[in-house]
Amino acid sequence: MESQELDIRLLNIEEDRDRTHFYRWEMMRFEGTPVDVKLMSDFAHHTGSHIIHLSLTARYTTFRSQMCRHLLDYTVGADFELRGPDATLTKNEIIVDAHVIRLMFSVALGALRGMLALRTSNSFLANYPLPVYNVDTLMEPIINDAKTIDA
């Protein structure tokens, strides 16, 4: 009996310069208030292919004068090619198991952490590295959305 395995390849990972913004004016006016870091994700499927694009954005904000001020939006995009039984291609979508998404998140998050550290190394934001995230916690909204669609 032939065993079927998932073939996953990282095709490309790079900074998304169109979605990366250093808010230099706000960074110059930074007064040492607490910095909050949020992580946002977005998946896109290249129609008719086995390629999924994952974008991860780290958003750094702080409060000044009772208003939330953006300091940095840093986005990394990763393209993954998926083939095998855990990646079913239909006409307009690709269906992927949760363990594959966890793997994709882990790879992209590690790259984001390193790339962000390099880009912020000469600023005060170097003192605020990307927090350690539990990938299962990041997955909860995605899994909950999938359950809602299936219901």
mmCIF file of C-alpha atoms in Angstrom:
data_model
loop_
_atom_site.group_PDB
_atom_site.id
_atom_site.type_symbol
_atom_site.label_atom_id
_atom_site.label_comp_id
_atom_site.label_asym_id
_atom_site.label_seq_id
_atom_site.Cartn_x
_atom_site.Cartn_y
_atom_site.Cartn_z
ATOM 1 C CA MET A 1 0.000 0.000 0.000
ATOM 2 C CA GLU A 2 1.335 3.394 -0.977
ATOM 3 C CA SER A 3 1.507 6.057 1.707
ATOM 4 C CA GLN A 4 0.437 9.536 0.721
ATOM 5 C CA GLU A 5 2.294 12.457 2.176
ATOM 6 C CA LEU A 6 1.881 16.175 2.018
ATOM 7 C CA ASP A 7 4.413 17.977 -0.126
ATOM 8 C CA ILE A 8 4.799 21.525 1.194
ATOM 9 C CA ARG A 9 7.353 23.925 -0.201
ATOM 10 C CA LEU A 10 8.176 27.462 0.823
ATOM 11 C CA LEU A 11 8.468 29.230 -2.521
ATOM 12 C CA ASN A 12 9.129 32.760 -1.352
ATOM 13 C CA ILE A 13 9.240 34.866 1.781
ATOM 14 C CA GLU A 14 9.841 38.591 1.746
ATOM 15 C CA GLU A 15 8.976 41.923 3.281
ATOM 16 C CA ASP A 16 5.839 43.430 1.778
ATOM 17 C CA ARG A 17 7.096 46.956 1.173
ATOM 18 C CA ASP A 18 3.648 48.215 0.126
ATOM 19 C CA ARG A 19 2.137 47.267 3.491
ATOM 20 C CA THR A 20 5.155 48.084 5.698
ATOM 21 C CA HIS A 21 5.096 51.561 7.250
ATOM 22 C CA PHE A 22 7.404 53.246 9.727
ATOM 23 C CA TYR A 23 5.511 56.136 11.259
ATOM 24 C CA ARG A 24 8.626 58.251 11.747
ATOM 25 C CA TRP A 25 6.818 61.319 13.081
ATOM 26 C CA GLU A 26 5.155 59.254 15.797
ATOM 27 C CA MET A 27 8.430 57.485 16.533
ATOM 28 C CA MET A 28 10.172 60.847 17.003
ATOM 29 C CA ARG A 29 7.429 61.935 19.413
ATOM 30 C CA PHE A 30 7.567 58.701 21.420
ATOM 31 C CA GLU A 31 7.626 59.510 25.144
ATOM 32 C CA GLY A 32 8.391 56.111 26.649
ATOM 33 C CA THR A 33 4.768 55.039 27.089
ATOM 34 C CA PRO A 34 4.011 51.297 26.886
ATOM 35 C CA VAL A 35 4.198 49.784 23.410
ATOM 36 C CA ASP A 36 1.569 47.265 22.324
ATOM 37 C CA VAL A 37 2.293 44.695 19.598
ATOM 38 C CA LYS A 38 -0.517 42.978 17.707
ATOM 39 C CA LEU A 39 -0.213 40.297 15.077
ATOM 40 C CA MET A 40 -2.570 40.105 12.092
ATOM 41 C CA SER A 41 -2.730 37.419 9.422
ATOM 42 C CA ASP A 42 -4.277 37.059 6.012
ATOM 43 C CA PHE A 43 -4.474 34.039 3.712
ATOM 44 C CA ALA A 44 -4.968 34.199 -0.048
ATOM 45 C CA HIS A 45 -5.208 31.406 -2.588
ATOM 46 C CA HIS A 46 -3.789 31.828 -6.090
ATOM 47 C CA THR A 47 -6.795 30.640 -8.118
ATOM 48 C CA GLY A 48 -6.178 27.472 -10.108
ATOM 49 C CA SER A 49 -2.898 26.676 -8.382
ATOM 50 C CA HIS A 50 -1.666 24.869 -5.288
ATOM 51 C CA ILE A 51 -0.159 28.091 -3.901
ATOM 52 C CA ILE A 52 -1.286 29.820 -0.705
ATOM 53 C CA HIS A 53 -0.014 33.269 0.235
ATOM 54 C CA LEU A 54 0.214 34.018 3.962
ATOM 55 C CA SER A 55 0.707 37.613 5.098
ATOM 56 C CA LEU A 56 1.686 38.344 8.696
ATOM 57 C CA THR A 57 1.676 41.912 10.003
ATOM 58 C CA ALA A 58 3.129 43.084 13.292
ATOM 59 C CA ARG A 59 1.521 46.372 14.377
ATOM 60 C CA TYR A 60 3.288 48.441 17.027
ATOM 61 C CA THR A 61 1.185 51.087 18.743
ATOM 62 C CA THR A 62 1.358 53.320 21.797
ATOM 63 C CA PHE A 63 -0.926 55.799 23.544
ATOM 64 C CA ARG A 64 -0.147 59.510 23.601
ATOM 65 C CA SER A 65 -2.626 62.198 24.599
ATOM 66 C CA GLN A 66 -5.275 59.503 25.095
ATOM 67 C CA MET A 67 -5.056 58.448 21.453
ATOM 68 C CA CYS A 68 -3.648 55.293 19.922
ATOM 69 C CA ARG A 69 -0.618 56.138 17.788
ATOM 70 C CA HIS A 70 0.825 53.791 15.191
ATOM 71 C CA LEU A 71 4.581 53.371 15.348
ATOM 72 C CA LEU A 72 5.176 50.562 12.879
ATOM 73 C CA ASP A 73 3.273 48.205 10.597
ATOM 74 C CA TYR A 74 5.629 45.487 9.382
ATOM 75 C CA THR A 75 4.351 42.874 6.926
ATOM 76 C CA VAL A 76 5.957 39.708 5.645
ATOM 77 C CA GLY A 77 4.455 37.604 2.870
ATOM 78 C CA ALA A 78 5.146 33.905 2.362
ATOM 79 C CA ASP A 79 4.102 31.725 -0.578
ATOM 80 C CA PHE A 80 3.624 28.017 0.077
ATOM 81 C CA GLU A 81 2.975 25.331 -2.514
ATOM 82 C CA LEU A 82 0.874 22.471 -1.129
ATOM 83 C CA ARG A 83 0.309 19.115 -2.782
ATOM 84 C CA GLY A 84 -0.980 15.887 -1.330
ATOM 85 C CA PRO A 85 -3.983 14.488 0.543
ATOM 86 C CA ASP A 86 -4.045 17.307 3.116
ATOM 87 C CA ALA A 87 -4.411 19.974 0.411
ATOM 88 C CA THR A 88 -7.475 19.458 -1.770
ATOM 89 C CA LEU A 89 -7.753 21.789 -4.757
ATOM 90 C CA THR A 90 -11.209 22.712 -6.019
ATOM 91 C CA LYS A 91 -12.088 25.175 -8.754
ATOM 92 C CA ASN A 92 -11.881 28.340 -6.606
ATOM 93 C CA GLU A 93 -10.284 27.263 -3.343
ATOM 94 C CA ILE A 94 -7.808 24.990 -1.669
ATOM 95 C CA ILE A 95 -8.861 23.087 1.438
ATOM 96 C CA VAL A 96 -6.073 22.604 3.988
ATOM 97 C CA ASP A 97 -5.986 20.752 7.315
ATOM 98 C CA ALA A 98 -5.346 22.737 10.496
ATOM 99 C CA HIS A 99 -1.968 21.078 11.144
ATOM 100 C CA VAL A 100 -0.725 22.396 7.782
ATOM 101 C CA ILE A 101 -1.831 25.925 8.676
ATOM 102 C CA ARG A 102 0.005 25.602 12.005
ATOM 103 C CA LEU A 103 3.156 24.676 10.113
ATOM 104 C CA MET A 104 2.750 27.618 7.737
ATOM 105 C CA PHE A 105 2.205 29.999 10.668
ATOM 106 C CA SER A 106 5.299 28.691 12.446
ATOM 107 C CA VAL A 107 7.553 29.220 9.432
ATOM 108 C CA ALA A 108 6.195 32.684 8.617
ATOM 109 C CA LEU A 109 6.250 33.777 12.270
ATOM 110 C CA GLY A 110 9.900 32.767 12.654
ATOM 111 C CA ALA A 111 10.819 34.708 9.522
ATOM 112 C CA LEU A 112 8.795 37.723 10.678
ATOM 113 C CA ARG A 113 10.576 37.691 14.043
ATOM 114 C CA GLY A 114 14.031 37.705 12.450
ATOM 115 C CA MET A 115 13.254 40.230 9.722
ATOM 116 C CA LEU A 116 11.584 42.569 12.214
ATOM 117 C CA ALA A 117 14.594 42.386 14.530
ATOM 118 C CA LEU A 118 16.872 43.429 11.648
ATOM 119 C CA ARG A 119 14.642 46.326 10.553
ATOM 120 C CA THR A 120 14.225 47.757 14.073
ATOM 121 C CA SER A 121 17.804 47.192 15.246
ATOM 122 C CA ASN A 122 18.735 50.901 15.007
ATOM 123 C CA SER A 123 15.606 52.252 16.707
ATOM 124 C CA PHE A 124 14.047 52.178 20.157
ATOM 125 C CA LEU A 125 11.679 49.484 18.843
ATOM 126 C CA ALA A 126 14.591 47.043 19.126
ATOM 127 C CA ASN A 127 13.706 47.015 22.840
ATOM 128 C CA TYR A 128 10.241 45.647 21.936
ATOM 129 C CA PRO A 129 10.800 42.368 20.081
ATOM 130 C CA LEU A 130 7.887 40.410 18.719
ATOM 131 C CA PRO A 131 6.328 38.540 21.661
ATOM 132 C CA VAL A 132 6.371 34.756 21.814
ATOM 133 C CA TYR A 133 3.075 33.471 20.439
ATOM 134 C CA ASN A 134 1.395 30.141 20.945
ATOM 135 C CA VAL A 135 0.519 29.055 17.410
ATOM 136 C CA ASP A 136 -2.568 27.189 18.677
ATOM 137 C CA THR A 137 -3.867 30.460 20.150
ATOM 138 C CA LEU A 138 -3.302 32.207 16.816
ATOM 139 C CA MET A 139 -5.206 29.396 15.111
ATOM 140 C CA GLU A 140 -8.375 29.666 17.243
ATOM 141 C CA PRO A 141 -10.076 32.435 15.193
ATOM 142 C CA ILE A 142 -9.276 30.627 11.942
ATOM 143 C CA ILE A 143 -10.626 27.313 13.205
ATOM 144 C CA ASN A 144 -13.724 29.012 14.655
ATOM 145 C CA ASP A 145 -14.397 30.735 11.310
ATOM 146 C CA ALA A 146 -14.023 27.400 9.505
ATOM 147 C CA LYS A 147 -16.519 25.779 11.889
ATOM 148 C CA THR A 148 -18.983 28.599 11.267
ATOM 149 C CA ILE A 149 -18.725 28.111 7.503
ATOM 150 C CA ASP A 150 -19.164 24.340 7.796
ATOM 151 C CA ALA A 151 -22.237 24.639 10.016
#
